[in-house]
Short mmCIF file of C-alpha atoms and ligand atoms in Angstrom, two decimals:
data_model
loop_
_atom_site.label_atom_id
_atom_site.label_comp_id
_atom_site.label_asym_id
_atom_site.label_seq_id
_atom_site.Cartn_x
_atom_site.Cartn_y
_atom_site.Cartn_z
CA UNK A 46 15.26 -17.19 15.27
CA UNK A 47 18.06 -15.05 13.83
CA UNK A 48 18.95 -13.79 17.34
CA UNK A 49 19.21 -17.39 18.56
CA UNK A 50 21.32 -18.28 15.51
CA UNK A 51 23.64 -15.35 16.28
CA UNK A 52 23.94 -16.30 19.95
CA UNK A 53 24.61 -19.96 19.15
CA UNK A 54 27.28 -19.13 16.55
CA UNK A 55 28.94 -16.62 18.90
CA UNK A 56 28.98 -19.18 21.74
CA UNK A 57 30.23 -22.00 19.55
CA UNK A 58 33.04 -20.09 17.88
CA UNK A 59 34.29 -18.54 21.13
CA UNK A 60 34.41 -21.92 22.87
CA UNK A 61 37.46 -24.17 23.05
CA UNK A 62 37.25 -26.42 21.09
CA UNK A 63 35.08 -24.55 18.58
CA UNK A 64 31.71 -25.98 17.61
CA UNK A 65 28.56 -25.20 15.65
CA UNK A 66 25.09 -26.70 16.13
CA UNK A 67 23.94 -29.21 13.53
CA UNK A 68 20.34 -27.97 13.64
CA UNK A 69 21.58 -24.97 11.58
CA UNK A 70 22.55 -27.25 8.67
CA UNK A 71 18.98 -27.13 7.46
CA UNK A 72 18.49 -23.95 5.42
CA UNK A 73 17.01 -24.21 1.93
CA UNK A 74 20.29 -25.50 0.44
CA UNK A 75 21.01 -27.72 3.46
CA UNK A 76 17.56 -29.37 3.16
CA UNK A 77 18.28 -30.19 -0.49
CA UNK A 78 21.77 -31.48 0.27
CA UNK A 79 20.40 -33.68 3.04
CA UNK A 80 17.89 -35.21 0.63
CA UNK A 81 20.84 -35.95 -1.70
CA UNK A 82 22.82 -37.49 1.18
CA UNK A 83 19.91 -39.83 1.84
CA UNK A 84 20.28 -41.08 -1.73
CA UNK A 85 24.05 -41.62 -1.56
CA UNK A 86 24.99 -45.32 -1.85
CA UNK A 87 27.18 -44.99 1.29
CA UNK A 88 24.33 -43.57 3.41
CA UNK A 89 22.80 -46.94 4.33
CA UNK A 90 20.67 -45.46 7.14
CA UNK A 91 17.82 -44.20 4.98
CA UNK A 92 17.53 -47.33 2.84
CA UNK A 93 17.55 -49.52 5.92
CA UNK A 94 14.83 -47.58 7.73
CA UNK A 95 12.90 -47.19 4.48
CA UNK A 96 12.88 -50.97 4.12
CA UNK A 97 11.35 -51.27 7.60
CA UNK A 98 8.64 -48.73 6.74
CA UNK A 99 7.94 -50.30 3.34
CA UNK A 100 7.82 -53.91 4.47
CA UNK A 101 6.74 -53.75 8.11
CA UNK A 102 4.31 -50.81 8.13
CA UNK A 103 1.47 -53.08 9.26
CA UNK A 104 3.46 -54.17 12.30
CA UNK A 105 4.42 -50.56 13.10
CA UNK A 106 0.78 -49.48 12.75
CA UNK A 107 -0.41 -52.21 15.13
CA UNK A 108 2.24 -51.35 17.71
CA UNK A 109 1.72 -47.58 17.56
CA UNK A 110 -2.03 -47.03 17.21
CA UNK A 111 -4.48 -47.52 20.07
CA UNK A 112 -6.90 -50.38 19.44
CA UNK A 113 -9.89 -48.05 19.26
CA UNK A 114 -10.60 -44.35 18.85
CA UNK A 115 -8.68 -41.49 17.34
CA UNK A 116 -5.08 -40.55 18.10
CA UNK A 117 -2.35 -38.05 17.23
CA UNK A 118 0.71 -39.17 15.30
CA UNK A 119 3.40 -36.60 16.15
CA UNK A 120 6.65 -36.64 14.18
CA UNK A 121 9.72 -34.77 15.45
CA UNK A 122 12.07 -33.51 12.69
CA UNK A 123 9.78 -34.92 10.01
CA UNK A 124 11.92 -33.90 7.00
CA UNK A 125 10.59 -35.06 3.63
CA UNK A 126 8.20 -37.70 5.00
CA UNK A 127 9.12 -40.32 2.39
CA UNK A 128 9.43 -43.09 5.00
CA UNK A 129 6.50 -41.99 7.14
CA UNK A 130 4.16 -41.98 4.15
CA UNK A 131 4.16 -45.82 4.15
CA UNK A 132 2.99 -45.87 7.76
CA UNK A 133 0.43 -43.13 7.07
CA UNK A 134 -1.02 -45.16 4.17
CA UNK A 135 -1.24 -48.24 6.36
CA UNK A 136 -2.88 -46.32 9.21
CA UNK A 137 -5.36 -44.67 6.87
CA UNK A 138 -6.79 -48.07 5.96
CA UNK A 139 -8.42 -48.56 9.34
CA UNK A 140 -7.55 -45.81 11.82
CA UNK A 141 -8.75 -42.33 12.55
CA UNK A 142 -5.85 -40.02 13.38
CA UNK A 143 -4.24 -36.62 12.87
CA UNK A 144 -0.64 -36.43 11.61
CA UNK A 145 1.34 -33.65 13.33
CA UNK A 146 4.83 -33.17 11.85
CA UNK A 147 7.19 -30.74 13.63
CA UNK A 148 10.31 -29.43 11.91
CA UNK A 149 12.66 -26.51 12.38
CA UNK A 150 12.79 -26.00 8.62
CA UNK A 151 9.83 -24.19 7.07
CA UNK A 152 11.03 -25.33 3.61
CA UNK A 153 10.95 -28.96 4.72
CA UNK A 154 7.42 -28.53 6.15
CA UNK A 155 6.15 -26.76 3.02
CA UNK A 156 7.38 -29.50 0.70
CA UNK A 157 6.14 -32.20 3.10
CA UNK A 158 2.66 -30.62 2.97
CA UNK A 159 2.70 -30.63 -0.85
CA UNK A 160 3.93 -34.21 -0.94
CA UNK A 161 1.20 -35.42 1.45
CA UNK A 162 -1.47 -33.45 -0.36
CA UNK A 163 -0.66 -35.35 -3.55
CA UNK A 164 -0.11 -38.77 -1.93
CA UNK A 165 -2.85 -38.72 0.71
CA UNK A 166 -5.31 -35.91 -0.02
CA UNK A 167 -7.70 -37.01 2.77
CA UNK A 168 -5.09 -37.09 5.51
CA UNK A 169 -5.64 -34.75 8.48
CA UNK A 170 -2.32 -32.85 8.84
CA UNK A 171 -1.33 -30.11 11.31
CA UNK A 172 2.24 -28.91 10.78
CA UNK A 173 4.20 -27.02 13.41
CA UNK A 174 7.42 -25.15 12.69
CA UNK A 175 9.94 -24.93 15.49
CA UNK A 176 12.67 -26.56 17.50
CA UNK A 177 11.33 -29.86 18.79
CA UNK A 178 12.98 -29.24 22.17
CA UNK A 179 10.75 -26.16 22.52
CA UNK A 180 7.65 -27.51 20.79
CA UNK A 181 7.75 -30.61 22.92
CA UNK A 182 7.25 -28.55 26.06
CA UNK A 183 4.02 -27.22 24.60
CA UNK A 184 2.58 -30.43 23.14
CA UNK A 185 -0.97 -29.71 24.12
CA UNK A 186 -2.61 -32.55 25.92
CA UNK A 187 -5.84 -32.62 23.95
CA UNK A 188 -6.90 -35.87 25.56
CA UNK A 189 -6.08 -37.98 22.48
CA UNK A 190 -3.59 -40.80 22.85
CA UNK A 191 -0.40 -40.09 20.95
CA UNK A 192 2.31 -41.94 19.12
CA UNK A 193 5.53 -39.98 18.71
CA UNK A 194 7.94 -40.71 15.84
CA UNK A 195 11.59 -39.72 15.96
CA UNK A 196 13.14 -41.31 12.89
CA UNK A 197 16.29 -41.17 10.85
CA UNK A 198 18.77 -41.58 13.70
CA UNK A 199 17.92 -37.99 14.73
CA UNK A 200 18.44 -38.81 18.40
CA UNK A 201 21.90 -40.05 17.44
CA UNK A 202 22.78 -36.39 16.90
CA UNK A 203 22.49 -35.74 20.63
CA UNK A 204 25.24 -36.21 23.19
CA UNK A 205 24.24 -38.95 25.62
CA UNK A 206 23.37 -36.56 28.44
CA UNK A 207 21.17 -34.52 26.07
CA UNK A 208 19.50 -37.69 24.77
CA UNK A 209 18.80 -38.59 28.41
CA UNK A 210 17.23 -35.20 29.08
CA UNK A 211 15.29 -35.40 25.84
CA UNK A 212 13.86 -38.83 26.65
CA UNK A 213 13.00 -37.69 30.12
CA UNK A 214 10.99 -34.75 28.74
CA UNK A 215 9.27 -37.09 26.26
CA UNK A 216 8.49 -39.38 29.17
CA UNK A 217 6.89 -36.46 31.02
CA UNK A 218 4.86 -35.49 27.94
CA UNK A 219 3.54 -39.03 27.50
CA UNK A 220 0.54 -40.70 29.14
CA UNK A 221 0.16 -44.36 29.98
CA UNK A 222 -1.26 -45.44 26.61
CA UNK A 223 1.15 -43.36 24.46
CA UNK A 224 3.92 -44.82 22.29
CA UNK A 225 7.30 -43.65 21.13
CA UNK A 226 9.20 -44.88 18.08
CA UNK A 227 12.92 -44.13 17.98
CA UNK A 228 14.68 -44.86 14.68
CA UNK A 229 18.32 -45.46 15.61
CA UNK A 230 21.38 -46.56 13.72
CA UNK A 231 22.94 -49.71 15.16
CA UNK A 232 26.51 -49.87 16.44
CA UNK A 233 28.70 -51.50 13.83
CA UNK A 234 32.05 -51.59 12.10
CA UNK A 235 33.99 -48.54 11.01
CA UNK A 236 34.16 -49.74 7.38
CA UNK A 237 30.38 -49.41 7.14
CA UNK A 238 29.82 -46.31 9.29
CA UNK A 239 32.55 -43.89 8.22
CA UNK A 240 31.78 -43.81 4.46
CA UNK A 241 28.20 -42.79 5.34
CA UNK A 242 29.68 -39.51 6.65
CA UNK A 243 32.26 -39.17 3.90
CA UNK A 244 30.62 -40.10 0.62
CA UNK A 245 32.78 -40.24 -2.49
CA UNK A 246 30.67 -37.66 -4.33
CA UNK A 247 31.38 -35.07 -1.59
CA UNK A 248 27.75 -34.32 -0.72
CA UNK A 249 28.31 -34.67 3.05
CA UNK A 250 31.28 -32.35 2.70
CA UNK A 251 29.12 -29.78 0.88
CA UNK A 252 26.40 -30.21 3.54
CA UNK A 253 28.84 -29.42 6.37
CA UNK A 254 30.56 -26.54 4.59
CA UNK A 255 27.17 -25.05 3.67
CA UNK A 256 26.79 -23.96 7.28
CA UNK A 257 29.76 -21.62 6.80
CA UNK A 258 28.07 -20.21 3.68
CA UNK A 259 24.87 -19.79 5.70
CA UNK A 260 26.80 -17.80 8.32
CA UNK A 261 28.28 -15.67 5.52
CA UNK A 262 24.84 -15.00 4.03
CA UNK A 263 22.75 -14.55 7.17
CA UNK A 264 25.23 -13.16 9.70
CA UNK A 265 27.61 -11.21 7.46
CA UNK A 266 30.51 -13.62 7.82
CA UNK A 267 33.51 -13.75 5.51
CA UNK A 268 34.42 -17.46 5.76
CA UNK A 269 36.56 -18.47 2.79
CA UNK A 270 34.80 -21.82 2.51
CA UNK A 271 37.52 -23.34 0.30
CA UNK A 272 40.07 -22.90 3.06
CA UNK A 273 38.17 -25.38 5.27
CA UNK A 274 37.84 -29.13 4.79
CA UNK A 275 35.45 -31.80 6.01
CA UNK A 276 36.99 -34.29 8.48
CA UNK A 277 34.69 -37.00 9.89
CA UNK A 278 35.79 -39.63 12.48
CA UNK A 279 34.29 -42.81 13.94
CA UNK A 280 35.20 -44.39 17.25
CA UNK A 281 34.13 -48.00 16.77
CA UNK A 282 34.44 -48.99 20.41
CA UNK A 283 32.28 -46.13 21.64
CA UNK A 284 30.00 -46.27 18.59
CA UNK A 285 30.21 -42.52 17.99
CA UNK A 286 30.81 -40.75 14.66
CA UNK A 287 31.83 -37.08 14.74
CA UNK A 288 31.89 -34.56 11.90
CA UNK A 289 34.39 -31.73 11.93
CA UNK A 290 35.35 -28.87 9.64
CA UNK A 291 39.09 -28.27 9.71
CA UNK A 292 40.92 -25.07 8.81
CA UNK A 293 43.52 -25.68 6.09
CA UNK A 294 45.50 -22.53 7.01
CA UNK A 295 46.01 -20.01 9.82
CA UNK A 296 43.24 -17.49 9.27
CA UNK A 297 40.90 -14.94 10.79
CA UNK A 298 37.19 -14.84 10.03
CA UNK A 299 35.04 -11.76 10.60
CA UNK A 300 31.33 -12.03 11.37
CA UNK A 301 29.88 -8.54 11.01
CA UNK A 302 26.54 -9.03 12.75
CA UNK A 303 28.37 -10.39 15.81
CA UNK A 304 30.94 -7.59 15.70
CA UNK A 305 33.63 -10.23 16.23
CA UNK A 306 36.54 -11.90 14.48
CA UNK A 307 37.57 -15.49 15.16
CA UNK A 308 41.08 -16.85 14.72
CA UNK A 309 41.66 -20.36 13.34
CA UNK A 310 45.00 -22.10 13.46
CA UNK A 311 45.96 -24.40 10.59
CA UNK A 312 44.48 -27.83 11.46
CA UNK A 313 42.05 -26.41 14.06
CA UNK A 314 38.66 -28.08 13.96
CA UNK A 315 35.07 -26.95 14.40
CA UNK A 316 32.93 -29.74 15.78
CA UNK A 317 29.74 -29.93 13.72
CA UNK A 318 27.77 -33.06 14.54
CA UNK A 319 27.80 -36.25 16.50
CA UNK A 320 26.08 -39.45 15.33
CA UNK A 321 25.79 -41.99 18.12
CA UNK A 322 25.18 -45.60 17.18
CA UNK A 323 22.93 -47.65 19.43
CA UNK A 324 22.14 -51.13 20.67
CA UNK A 325 19.64 -52.20 23.31
CA UNK A 326 22.18 -51.93 26.10
CA UNK A 327 23.16 -48.36 25.19
CA UNK A 328 19.52 -47.34 24.80
CA UNK A 329 18.55 -48.88 28.13
CA UNK A 330 21.40 -47.02 29.84
CA UNK A 331 20.20 -43.76 28.30
CA UNK A 332 16.58 -44.46 29.28
CA UNK A 333 17.94 -44.54 32.82
CA UNK A 334 15.25 -44.03 35.42
CA UNK A 335 12.56 -42.76 33.04
CA UNK A 336 9.40 -44.81 33.00
CA UNK A 337 9.96 -45.67 29.32
CA UNK A 338 10.62 -49.30 28.48
CA UNK A 339 11.39 -51.15 25.28
CA UNK A 340 8.38 -52.93 23.91
CA UNK A 341 9.68 -54.13 20.56
CA UNK A 342 12.70 -53.76 18.29
CA UNK A 343 12.12 -53.87 14.54
CA UNK A 344 15.20 -54.23 12.35
CA UNK A 345 15.85 -54.16 8.61
CA UNK A 346 16.85 -57.40 6.86
CA UNK A 347 20.58 -56.58 7.09
CA UNK A 348 20.45 -55.63 10.81
CA UNK A 349 21.90 -52.21 10.10
CA UNK A 350 19.17 -50.06 11.64
CA UNK A 351 16.41 -50.45 14.22
CA UNK A 352 13.10 -48.84 15.06
CA UNK A 353 12.73 -49.17 18.82
CA UNK A 354 9.15 -48.99 20.13
CA UNK A 355 8.87 -47.70 23.67
CA UNK A 356 5.99 -47.53 26.02
CA UNK A 357 5.42 -46.32 29.59
CA UNK A 358 6.10 -48.96 32.20
CA UNK A 359 2.83 -49.85 33.90
CA UNK A 360 3.02 -49.31 37.64
C1 SAM B 488 18.26 -36.06 9.59
S1 SAM B 488 16.82 -35.28 8.95
C2 SAM B 488 15.69 -36.61 9.19
C3 SAM B 488 14.43 -36.45 8.43
C4 SAM B 488 13.43 -37.58 8.60
N1 SAM B 488 12.96 -37.69 9.97
C5 SAM B 488 14.01 -38.89 8.12
O1 SAM B 488 14.16 -39.78 8.95
O2 SAM B 488 14.28 -39.00 6.94
C6 SAM B 488 16.52 -34.18 10.23
C7 SAM B 488 15.26 -33.33 10.13
O3 SAM B 488 15.05 -32.78 11.42
C8 SAM B 488 14.93 -31.37 11.35
N2 SAM B 488 15.55 -30.86 12.57
C9 SAM B 488 16.87 -30.90 12.92
N3 SAM B 488 17.05 -30.38 14.15
C10 SAM B 488 15.80 -29.99 14.58
C11 SAM B 488 15.31 -29.39 15.77
N4 SAM B 488 16.14 -29.10 16.78
N5 SAM B 488 14.00 -29.17 15.88
C12 SAM B 488 13.14 -29.48 14.86
N6 SAM B 488 13.53 -30.05 13.71
C13 SAM B 488 14.85 -30.31 13.57
C14 SAM B 488 15.62 -30.96 10.08
O4 SAM B 488 15.08 -29.76 9.55
C15 SAM B 488 15.38 -32.17 9.17
O5 SAM B 488 14.19 -32.02 8.42
#
């Protein structure tokens, strides 16, 4: 893990333009900051998807579970599970299933396990720590039908060509009766989107800058975090938000474990994260020639966010 982190940081900081991978946001502090972001008034995404899970869990359960028999409910990037728990409660009323959350963060998985143990002590849970791109390849086909959850606009963090590849590998991992739920933020106006990535309390800023602190702590970096600022953007036409960290001064940063120094000009940016906003047309274009098709779109009452249910096209 640390070797991969080193390699990814070295690649990202030697590239032009510089970039870092958003999956490294989630260390112990990053996990906590993300939970705070989800509670920021500007971060409408969580409330909107939460409303769907709170008020339409019965519909989700009917669409995702097979009509008879047991199944596996696999969640990619499960996080704190506070939305999923509503679906789990609904499913537990009349379905037999095993919940299999996958997350790169062992802290997130440990607190998810504690949370589920107190909320749903009888639930069958099998956690798996790892990168979902890797874990996905090894999703054992144990013969049970599966429903795969990918909530929280997580797929929005992928560039379109990566989302395409990702959906194509999900398609390959799925059998005819399997289901996929993609929770995606809907394309909308700048006035609504941009504040979600630039909250007034500065939590998103702290979340982005924490990755520099993580590099300092884990890779022996000497980033002077205060000499960088958070600079998000949203292109309304494209429907893509991008988060950057920008150097406030000309400076050099040493990362001991990489044996390298990196030069930053004043105003130079490090690309941190992309958040693509979707609609049916964009999703269909990204589904491309996979055999996945849209079965149902479930939106919150303000039409901010959608859970798209996909199934394999019958041939
Ligand atoms: C944006 S949060 C979403 C959490 C939750 N699904 C929700 O909707 O509230 C992203 C979660 O995905 C995990 N994650 C991010 N990149 C990952 C990756 N490549 N593989 C596995 N988990 C990842 C993070 O640790 C974090 O818990």
